[in-house]
Amino acid sequence: MFGTGGEAGGMSAHGAVAPVRENCLTANDWICGEYLRTRAQELTDATVEHIWITGTSVLIGLLVAFPLALLARSRPAFAGPVLGLTTLLYTIPSLAMFSLLLPLLGLSAALVVTGLVLYSLTILVRNILAGLAAVPEEAREAARGLGYGPARLLWEVELPLALPALMAGVRMATVSTVALTTVGALIGRGGLGDLIDDGVQTTFKAQVLAASVLCVLLAVVADLLLLGLQRLLTPWTRIRRAEEAV
């Protein structure tokens, strides 16, 4: 019997061989649902690694930036060197940064995380300082009048009031780190960057597009989640804006 027309390798009603239909993978299309279906686990693993590297880097960066910002604020003589050093670190190209850290950390995830931590410092330190500088002096004086010491003043008065600027810095650092994490593909520790790099090297269009879109989505989702957290932690800012709008 003759095969129905359009089947791979089949015969048409007139006896002609029907053309073989390529799927989007063999056709190397940019948009390919088959790629998403067959490589779902690979995409998931790369996304999880990307999130882990980004989150770890920003968290460690915040832990390092906070004491540096406090040092710069409490001792003005250190402000210039701290800001200058963090800015200098941010200007170092990623390839050079990884090369400088390679003898110390080897080809490991720690190498990528350390580089990203150093890159995040300039944003975080500056925003922490800006937030603390924006605290009204009246609030400090009122707290001191109530017997607040330096530590209690910092944690219970200054930091809560500095949260909007601090969270803005965390948001910028996170979005920046999501993008910079892809550079870790240089040593095979770039999360979605590994897929992008491999796709570029092999001209695998669907992989390049899918990994790139996921990277953008990660940045957008992370920013929205942090914005929601910022609004949750600083309800008074919404009240203030509402009062100003009246």
PDB file of C-alpha atoms in Angstrom:
ATOM      1  CA  MET A   1       0.000   0.000   0.000  1.00  0.00           C
ATOM      2  CA  PHE A   2       1.086   3.560  -0.567  1.00  0.00           C
ATOM      3  CA  GLY A   3       1.878   5.760   2.427  1.00  0.00           C
ATOM      4  CA  THR A   4      -0.039   8.936   2.985  1.00  0.00           C
ATOM      5  CA  GLY A   5       1.473  12.102   1.585  1.00  0.00           C
ATOM      6  CA  GLY A   6       3.756  14.122   3.901  1.00  0.00           C
ATOM      7  CA  GLU A   7       5.043  11.200   6.012  1.00  0.00           C
ATOM      8  CA  ALA A   8       8.798  10.899   6.289  1.00  0.00           C
ATOM      9  CA  GLY A   9      10.030   8.671   3.497  1.00  0.00           C
ATOM     10  CA  GLY A  10       6.444   7.866   2.385  1.00  0.00           C
ATOM     11  CA  MET A  11       5.004   7.772  -1.098  1.00  0.00           C
ATOM     12  CA  SER A  12       2.367  10.153  -2.369  1.00  0.00           C
ATOM     13  CA  ALA A  13      -0.733   8.997  -4.232  1.00  0.00           C
ATOM     14  CA  HIS A  14       1.090   9.702  -7.502  1.00  0.00           C
ATOM     15  CA  GLY A  15       4.062   7.552  -6.552  1.00  0.00           C
ATOM     16  CA  ALA A  16       6.439  10.446  -5.762  1.00  0.00           C
ATOM     17  CA  VAL A  17       8.565  10.347  -2.636  1.00  0.00           C
ATOM     18  CA  ALA A  18       7.197  12.829  -0.081  1.00  0.00           C
ATOM     19  CA  PRO A  19       9.738  15.279   1.375  1.00  0.00           C
ATOM     20  CA  VAL A  20      11.092  14.517   4.828  1.00  0.00           C
ATOM     21  CA  ARG A  21       9.896  17.107   7.327  1.00  0.00           C
ATOM     22  CA  GLU A  22      12.665  18.510   9.516  1.00  0.00           C
ATOM     23  CA  ASN A  23      11.928  19.248  13.130  1.00  0.00           C
ATOM     24  CA  CYS A  24      13.113  22.526  14.604  1.00  0.00           C
ATOM     25  CA  LEU A  25      16.219  20.910  16.124  1.00  0.00           C
ATOM     26  CA  THR A  26      17.561  19.535  12.880  1.00  0.00           C
ATOM     27  CA  ALA A  27      16.565  22.769  11.139  1.00  0.00           C
ATOM     28  CA  ASN A  28      18.463  24.705  13.840  1.00  0.00           C
ATOM     29  CA  ASP A  29      15.636  27.197  14.346  1.00  0.00           C
ATOM     30  CA  TRP A  30      15.916  29.995  16.888  1.00  0.00           C
ATOM     31  CA  ILE A  31      12.549  29.169  18.440  1.00  0.00           C
ATOM     32  CA  CYS A  32      12.227  25.463  19.100  1.00  0.00           C
ATOM     33  CA  GLY A  33       9.759  23.832  21.460  1.00  0.00           C
ATOM     34  CA  GLU A  34      11.452  20.483  20.916  1.00  0.00           C
ATOM     35  CA  TYR A  35      14.645  21.880  22.433  1.00  0.00           C
ATOM     36  CA  LEU A  36      12.774  23.038  25.529  1.00  0.00           C
ATOM     37  CA  ARG A  37      11.147  19.623  25.857  1.00  0.00           C
ATOM     38  CA  THR A  38      14.246  17.492  25.377  1.00  0.00           C
ATOM     39  CA  ARG A  39      16.690  19.727  27.257  1.00  0.00           C
ATOM     40  CA  ALA A  40      14.452  20.772  30.150  1.00  0.00           C
ATOM     41  CA  GLN A  41      16.686  19.165  32.781  1.00  0.00           C
ATOM     42  CA  GLU A  42      19.797  20.783  31.339  1.00  0.00           C
ATOM     43  CA  LEU A  43      18.119  24.190  31.399  1.00  0.00           C
ATOM     44  CA  THR A  44      16.888  23.605  34.951  1.00  0.00           C
ATOM     45  CA  ASP A  45      20.336  22.609  36.212  1.00  0.00           C
ATOM     46  CA  ALA A  46      21.957  25.634  34.575  1.00  0.00           C
ATOM     47  CA  THR A  47      19.292  27.963  35.992  1.00  0.00           C
ATOM     48  CA  VAL A  48      19.706  26.572  39.509  1.00  0.00           C
ATOM     49  CA  GLU A  49      23.481  26.994  39.291  1.00  0.00           C
ATOM     50  CA  HIS A  50      23.003  30.556  38.012  1.00  0.00           C
ATOM     51  CA  ILE A  51      20.694  31.416  40.913  1.00  0.00           C
ATOM     52  CA  TRP A  52      23.066  29.842  43.441  1.00  0.00           C
ATOM     53  CA  ILE A  53      26.108  31.726  42.159  1.00  0.00           C
ATOM     54  CA  THR A  54      24.207  35.021  41.982  1.00  0.00           C
ATOM     55  CA  GLY A  55      22.587  34.712  45.409  1.00  0.00           C
ATOM     56  CA  THR A  56      25.784  33.605  47.123  1.00  0.00           C
ATOM     57  CA  SER A  57      27.800  36.397  45.530  1.00  0.00           C
ATOM     58  CA  VAL A  58      25.351  39.152  46.468  1.00  0.00           C
ATOM     59  CA  LEU A  59      24.961  37.862  50.026  1.00  0.00           C
ATOM     60  CA  ILE A  60      28.709  37.674  50.624  1.00  0.00           C
ATOM     61  CA  GLY A  61      29.132  41.030  48.905  1.00  0.00           C
ATOM     62  CA  LEU A  62      26.624  42.567  51.306  1.00  0.00           C
ATOM     63  CA  LEU A  63      28.410  41.059  54.305  1.00  0.00           C
ATOM     64  CA  VAL A  64      31.709  42.525  53.095  1.00  0.00           C
ATOM     65  CA  ALA A  65      30.299  45.882  51.975  1.00  0.00           C
ATOM     66  CA  PHE A  66      28.516  46.647  55.238  1.00  0.00           C
ATOM     67  CA  PRO A  67      31.601  46.883  57.487  1.00  0.00           C
ATOM     68  CA  LEU A  68      33.486  48.710  54.732  1.00  0.00           C
ATOM     69  CA  ALA A  69      30.715  51.301  54.540  1.00  0.00           C
ATOM     70  CA  LEU A  70      30.662  51.684  58.327  1.00  0.00           C
ATOM     71  CA  LEU A  71      34.440  52.129  58.321  1.00  0.00           C
ATOM     72  CA  ALA A  72      34.220  54.775  55.614  1.00  0.00           C
ATOM     73  CA  ARG A  73      31.502  56.620  57.521  1.00  0.00           C
ATOM     74  CA  SER A  74      33.063  56.488  60.970  1.00  0.00           C
ATOM     75  CA  ARG A  75      36.565  57.329  59.757  1.00  0.00           C
ATOM     76  CA  PRO A  76      36.409  59.881  56.922  1.00  0.00           C
ATOM     77  CA  ALA A  77      40.104  59.335  56.189  1.00  0.00           C
ATOM     78  CA  PHE A  78      39.223  55.833  54.974  1.00  0.00           C
ATOM     79  CA  ALA A  79      36.271  56.913  52.830  1.00  0.00           C
ATOM     80  CA  GLY A  80      38.386  57.864  49.821  1.00  0.00           C
ATOM     81  CA  PRO A  81      40.508  54.692  49.799  1.00  0.00           C
ATOM     82  CA  VAL A  82      37.487  52.420  50.335  1.00  0.00           C
ATOM     83  CA  LEU A  83      35.451  54.011  47.553  1.00  0.00           C
ATOM     84  CA  GLY A  84      38.473  54.239  45.288  1.00  0.00           C
ATOM     85  CA  LEU A  85      39.417  50.595  45.788  1.00  0.00           C
ATOM     86  CA  THR A  86      35.904  49.258  45.206  1.00  0.00           C
ATOM     87  CA  THR A  87      35.570  51.407  42.085  1.00  0.00           C
ATOM     88  CA  LEU A  88      38.944  50.192  40.825  1.00  0.00           C
ATOM     89  CA  LEU A  89      37.902  46.570  41.317  1.00  0.00           C
ATOM     90  CA  TYR A  90      34.759  47.183  39.265  1.00  0.00           C
ATOM     91  CA  THR A  91      36.808  48.479  36.330  1.00  0.00           C
ATOM     92  CA  ILE A  92      38.956  45.337  36.055  1.00  0.00           C
ATOM     93  CA  PRO A  93      37.864  43.240  33.046  1.00  0.00           C
ATOM     94  CA  SER A  94      36.382  39.902  34.049  1.00  0.00           C
ATOM     95  CA  LEU A  95      39.014  37.875  32.201  1.00  0.00           C
ATOM     96  CA  ALA A  96      41.787  39.744  34.009  1.00  0.00           C
ATOM     97  CA  MET A  97      39.973  39.416  37.339  1.00  0.00           C
ATOM     98  CA  PHE A  98      39.622  35.661  36.996  1.00  0.00           C
ATOM     99  CA  SER A  99      43.241  35.362  35.890  1.00  0.00           C
ATOM    100  CA  LEU A 100      44.418  37.238  38.993  1.00  0.00           C
ATOM    101  CA  LEU A 101      42.319  35.029  41.269  1.00  0.00           C
ATOM    102  CA  LEU A 102      43.150  31.770  39.494  1.00  0.00           C
ATOM    103  CA  PRO A 103      46.409  31.010  41.387  1.00  0.00           C
ATOM    104  CA  LEU A 104      44.549  31.382  44.685  1.00  0.00           C
ATOM    105  CA  LEU A 105      41.266  29.619  43.951  1.00  0.00           C
ATOM    106  CA  GLY A 106      41.823  27.412  40.921  1.00  0.00           C
ATOM    107  CA  LEU A 107      39.148  26.587  38.361  1.00  0.00           C
ATOM    108  CA  SER A 108      36.245  26.425  40.781  1.00  0.00           C
ATOM    109  CA  ALA A 109      32.922  28.025  41.583  1.00  0.00           C
ATOM    110  CA  ALA A 110      34.723  29.912  44.357  1.00  0.00           C
ATOM    111  CA  LEU A 111      36.704  31.734  41.677  1.00  0.00           C
ATOM    112  CA  VAL A 112      33.533  33.010  40.014  1.00  0.00           C
ATOM    113  CA  VAL A 113      31.833  33.882  43.311  1.00  0.00           C
ATOM    114  CA  THR A 114      34.870  35.794  44.575  1.00  0.00           C
ATOM    115  CA  GLY A 115      35.103  37.801  41.378  1.00  0.00           C
ATOM    116  CA  LEU A 116      31.407  38.641  41.502  1.00  0.00           C
ATOM    117  CA  VAL A 117      31.661  39.644  45.166  1.00  0.00           C
ATOM    118  CA  LEU A 118      34.431  42.087  44.309  1.00  0.00           C
ATOM    119  CA  TYR A 119      32.384  43.518  41.448  1.00  0.00           C
ATOM    120  CA  SER A 120      29.345  44.039  43.701  1.00  0.00           C
ATOM    121  CA  LEU A 121      31.201  46.056  46.335  1.00  0.00           C
ATOM    122  CA  THR A 122      31.212  49.413  44.569  1.00  0.00           C
ATOM    123  CA  ILE A 123      27.405  49.405  44.208  1.00  0.00           C
ATOM    124  CA  LEU A 124      26.700  48.104  47.700  1.00  0.00           C
ATOM    125  CA  VAL A 125      29.179  50.283  49.596  1.00  0.00           C
ATOM    126  CA  ARG A 126      28.021  53.467  47.875  1.00  0.00           C
ATOM    127  CA  ASN A 127      24.346  52.749  48.467  1.00  0.00           C
ATOM    128  CA  ILE A 128      24.846  51.846  52.116  1.00  0.00           C
ATOM    129  CA  LEU A 129      26.729  55.099  52.624  1.00  0.00           C
ATOM    130  CA  ALA A 130      24.058  57.043  50.746  1.00  0.00           C
ATOM    131  CA  GLY A 131      21.323  55.476  52.850  1.00  0.00           C
ATOM    132  CA  LEU A 132      23.056  56.252  56.138  1.00  0.00           C
ATOM    133  CA  ALA A 133      23.799  59.806  55.016  1.00  0.00           C
ATOM    134  CA  ALA A 134      20.113  60.337  54.217  1.00  0.00           C
ATOM    135  CA  VAL A 135      18.991  59.568  57.780  1.00  0.00           C
ATOM    136  CA  PRO A 136      17.618  62.828  59.256  1.00  0.00           C
ATOM    137  CA  GLU A 137      19.809  64.248  61.990  1.00  0.00           C
ATOM    138  CA  GLU A 138      16.652  64.917  64.000  1.00  0.00           C
ATOM    139  CA  ALA A 139      16.036  61.170  64.189  1.00  0.00           C
ATOM    140  CA  ARG A 140      19.532  60.587  65.515  1.00  0.00           C
ATOM    141  CA  GLU A 141      19.228  63.341  68.084  1.00  0.00           C
ATOM    142  CA  ALA A 142      15.866  62.042  69.266  1.00  0.00           C
ATOM    143  CA  ALA A 143      17.280  58.542  69.674  1.00  0.00           C
ATOM    144  CA  ARG A 144      20.298  59.820  71.583  1.00  0.00           C
ATOM    145  CA  GLY A 145      17.951  61.777  73.816  1.00  0.00           C
ATOM    146  CA  LEU A 146      16.208  58.503  74.647  1.00  0.00           C
ATOM    147  CA  GLY A 147      19.504  56.974  75.688  1.00  0.00           C
ATOM    148  CA  TYR A 148      20.359  55.033  72.533  1.00  0.00           C
ATOM    149  CA  GLY A 149      24.023  54.084  72.285  1.00  0.00           C
ATOM    150  CA  PRO A 150      25.926  53.919  68.965  1.00  0.00           C
ATOM    151  CA  ALA A 151      25.128  50.256  68.274  1.00  0.00           C
ATOM    152  CA  ARG A 152      21.441  50.534  69.132  1.00  0.00           C
ATOM    153  CA  LEU A 153      21.200  53.782  67.191  1.00  0.00           C
ATOM    154  CA  LEU A 154      22.643  52.059  64.129  1.00  0.00           C
ATOM    155  CA  TRP A 155      20.489  48.934  64.222  1.00  0.00           C
ATOM    156  CA  GLU A 156      17.193  50.382  65.426  1.00  0.00           C
ATOM    157  CA  VAL A 157      17.163  53.845  63.878  1.00  0.00           C
ATOM    158  CA  GLU A 158      19.698  54.407  61.120  1.00  0.00           C
ATOM    159  CA  LEU A 159      19.523  51.091  59.282  1.00  0.00           C
ATOM    160  CA  PRO A 160      15.711  50.978  59.096  1.00  0.00           C
ATOM    161  CA  LEU A 161      15.667  54.519  57.710  1.00  0.00           C
ATOM    162  CA  ALA A 162      18.503  53.675  55.303  1.00  0.00           C
ATOM    163  CA  LEU A 163      16.723  50.576  53.971  1.00  0.00           C
ATOM    164  CA  PRO A 164      15.295  52.186  50.793  1.00  0.00           C
ATOM    165  CA  ALA A 165      18.757  53.150  49.535  1.00  0.00           C
ATOM    166  CA  LEU A 166      20.298  49.922  50.797  1.00  0.00           C
ATOM    167  CA  MET A 167      17.679  47.782  49.051  1.00  0.00           C
ATOM    168  CA  ALA A 168      18.089  49.812  45.877  1.00  0.00           C
ATOM    169  CA  GLY A 169      21.766  48.908  45.987  1.00  0.00           C
ATOM    170  CA  VAL A 170      20.979  45.236  46.547  1.00  0.00           C
ATOM    171  CA  ARG A 171      18.618  45.289  43.571  1.00  0.00           C
ATOM    172  CA  MET A 172      21.210  46.885  41.293  1.00  0.00           C
ATOM    173  CA  ALA A 173      23.927  44.533  42.508  1.00  0.00           C
ATOM    174  CA  THR A 174      21.687  41.506  41.977  1.00  0.00           C
ATOM    175  CA  VAL A 175      20.687  42.423  38.431  1.00  0.00           C
ATOM    176  CA  SER A 176      24.307  43.220  37.605  1.00  0.00           C
ATOM    177  CA  THR A 177      25.467  39.924  39.097  1.00  0.00           C
ATOM    178  CA  VAL A 178      22.886  37.930  37.143  1.00  0.00           C
ATOM    179  CA  ALA A 179      24.457  39.334  33.985  1.00  0.00           C
ATOM    180  CA  LEU A 180      28.062  38.962  35.134  1.00  0.00           C
ATOM    181  CA  THR A 181      27.539  35.359  36.237  1.00  0.00           C
ATOM    182  CA  THR A 182      27.434  34.371  32.575  1.00  0.00           C
ATOM    183  CA  VAL A 183      31.115  35.346  32.345  1.00  0.00           C
ATOM    184  CA  GLY A 184      31.829  32.320  34.523  1.00  0.00           C
ATOM    185  CA  ALA A 185      31.443  30.319  31.315  1.00  0.00           C
ATOM    186  CA  LEU A 186      35.117  31.134  30.775  1.00  0.00           C
ATOM    187  CA  ILE A 187      35.893  28.397  33.300  1.00  0.00           C
ATOM    188  CA  GLY A 188      32.741  26.319  32.888  1.00  0.00           C
ATOM    189  CA  ARG A 189      31.013  27.793  35.955  1.00  0.00           C
ATOM    190  CA  GLY A 190      28.650  30.279  34.394  1.00  0.00           C
ATOM    191  CA  GLY A 191      25.237  28.727  34.905  1.00  0.00           C
ATOM    192  CA  LEU A 192      23.181  29.750  31.900  1.00  0.00           C
ATOM    193  CA  GLY A 193      26.318  31.366  30.525  1.00  0.00           C
ATOM    194  CA  ASP A 194      27.725  27.886  29.890  1.00  0.00           C
ATOM    195  CA  LEU A 195      24.782  27.095  27.631  1.00  0.00           C
ATOM    196  CA  ILE A 196      25.059  30.444  25.860  1.00  0.00           C
ATOM    197  CA  ASP A 197      28.778  29.981  25.269  1.00  0.00           C
ATOM    198  CA  ASP A 198      28.355  26.394  24.097  1.00  0.00           C
ATOM    199  CA  GLY A 199      25.503  27.428  21.817  1.00  0.00           C
ATOM    200  CA  VAL A 200      27.558  30.213  20.275  1.00  0.00           C
ATOM    201  CA  GLN A 201      30.519  27.893  19.729  1.00  0.00           C
ATOM    202  CA  THR A 202      28.337  25.283  18.013  1.00  0.00           C
ATOM    203  CA  THR A 203      25.889  27.761  16.404  1.00  0.00           C
ATOM    204  CA  PHE A 204      23.046  26.063  18.289  1.00  0.00           C
ATOM    205  CA  LYS A 205      20.474  28.822  17.901  1.00  0.00           C
ATOM    206  CA  ALA A 206      17.703  27.447  20.118  1.00  0.00           C
ATOM    207  CA  GLN A 207      20.113  26.953  23.012  1.00  0.00           C
ATOM    208  CA  VAL A 208      21.532  30.471  22.730  1.00  0.00           C
ATOM    209  CA  LEU A 209      18.074  32.044  22.645  1.00  0.00           C
ATOM    210  CA  ALA A 210      16.554  29.906  25.405  1.00  0.00           C
ATOM    211  CA  ALA A 211      19.458  30.448  27.815  1.00  0.00           C
ATOM    212  CA  SER A 212      19.585  34.176  27.048  1.00  0.00           C
ATOM    213  CA  VAL A 213      15.855  34.611  27.629  1.00  0.00           C
ATOM    214  CA  LEU A 214      16.090  32.693  30.909  1.00  0.00           C
ATOM    215  CA  CYS A 215      18.946  34.951  32.005  1.00  0.00           C
ATOM    216  CA  VAL A 216      16.864  38.054  31.302  1.00  0.00           C
ATOM    217  CA  LEU A 217      13.871  36.557  33.099  1.00  0.00           C
ATOM    218  CA  LEU A 218      16.047  35.775  36.122  1.00  0.00           C
ATOM    219  CA  ALA A 219      17.144  39.397  36.332  1.00  0.00           C
ATOM    220  CA  VAL A 220      13.574  40.700  36.002  1.00  0.00           C
ATOM    221  CA  VAL A 221      12.125  38.248  38.533  1.00  0.00           C
ATOM    222  CA  ALA A 222      14.932  38.897  41.027  1.00  0.00           C
ATOM    223  CA  ASP A 223      14.422  42.645  40.744  1.00  0.00           C
ATOM    224  CA  LEU A 224      10.657  42.349  41.227  1.00  0.00           C
ATOM    225  CA  LEU A 225      11.053  40.055  44.240  1.00  0.00           C
ATOM    226  CA  LEU A 226      13.537  42.416  45.866  1.00  0.00           C
ATOM    227  CA  LEU A 227      11.284  45.377  45.106  1.00  0.00           C
ATOM    228  CA  GLY A 228       8.437  43.560  46.837  1.00  0.00           C
ATOM    229  CA  LEU A 229      10.691  42.823  49.807  1.00  0.00           C
ATOM    230  CA  GLN A 230      11.737  46.475  49.929  1.00  0.00           C
ATOM    231  CA  ARG A 231       8.119  47.626  50.044  1.00  0.00           C
ATOM    232  CA  LEU A 232       7.344  45.057  52.721  1.00  0.00           C
ATOM    233  CA  LEU A 233      10.242  46.237  54.887  1.00  0.00           C
ATOM    234  CA  THR A 234       9.625  49.956  54.364  1.00  0.00           C
ATOM    235  CA  PRO A 235       5.857  50.554  54.614  1.00  0.00           C
ATOM    236  CA  TRP A 236       6.403  54.123  55.797  1.00  0.00           C
ATOM    237  CA  THR A 237       7.737  55.140  52.391  1.00  0.00           C
ATOM    238  CA  ARG A 238       4.362  54.381  50.802  1.00  0.00           C
ATOM    239  CA  ILE A 239       2.581  56.366  53.499  1.00  0.00           C
ATOM    240  CA  ARG A 240       4.937  59.288  52.937  1.00  0.00           C
ATOM    241  CA  ARG A 241       4.374  59.222  49.173  1.00  0.00           C
ATOM    242  CA  ALA A 242       0.613  59.079  49.704  1.00  0.00           C
ATOM    243  CA  GLU A 243       0.753  62.096  52.019  1.00  0.00           C
ATOM    244  CA  GLU A 244       2.866  64.028  49.528  1.00  0.00           C
ATOM    245  CA  ALA A 245       0.412  63.232  46.745  1.00  0.00           C
ATOM    246  CA  VAL A 246      -2.521  64.688  48.696  1.00  0.00           C
TER     247      VAL A 246
END
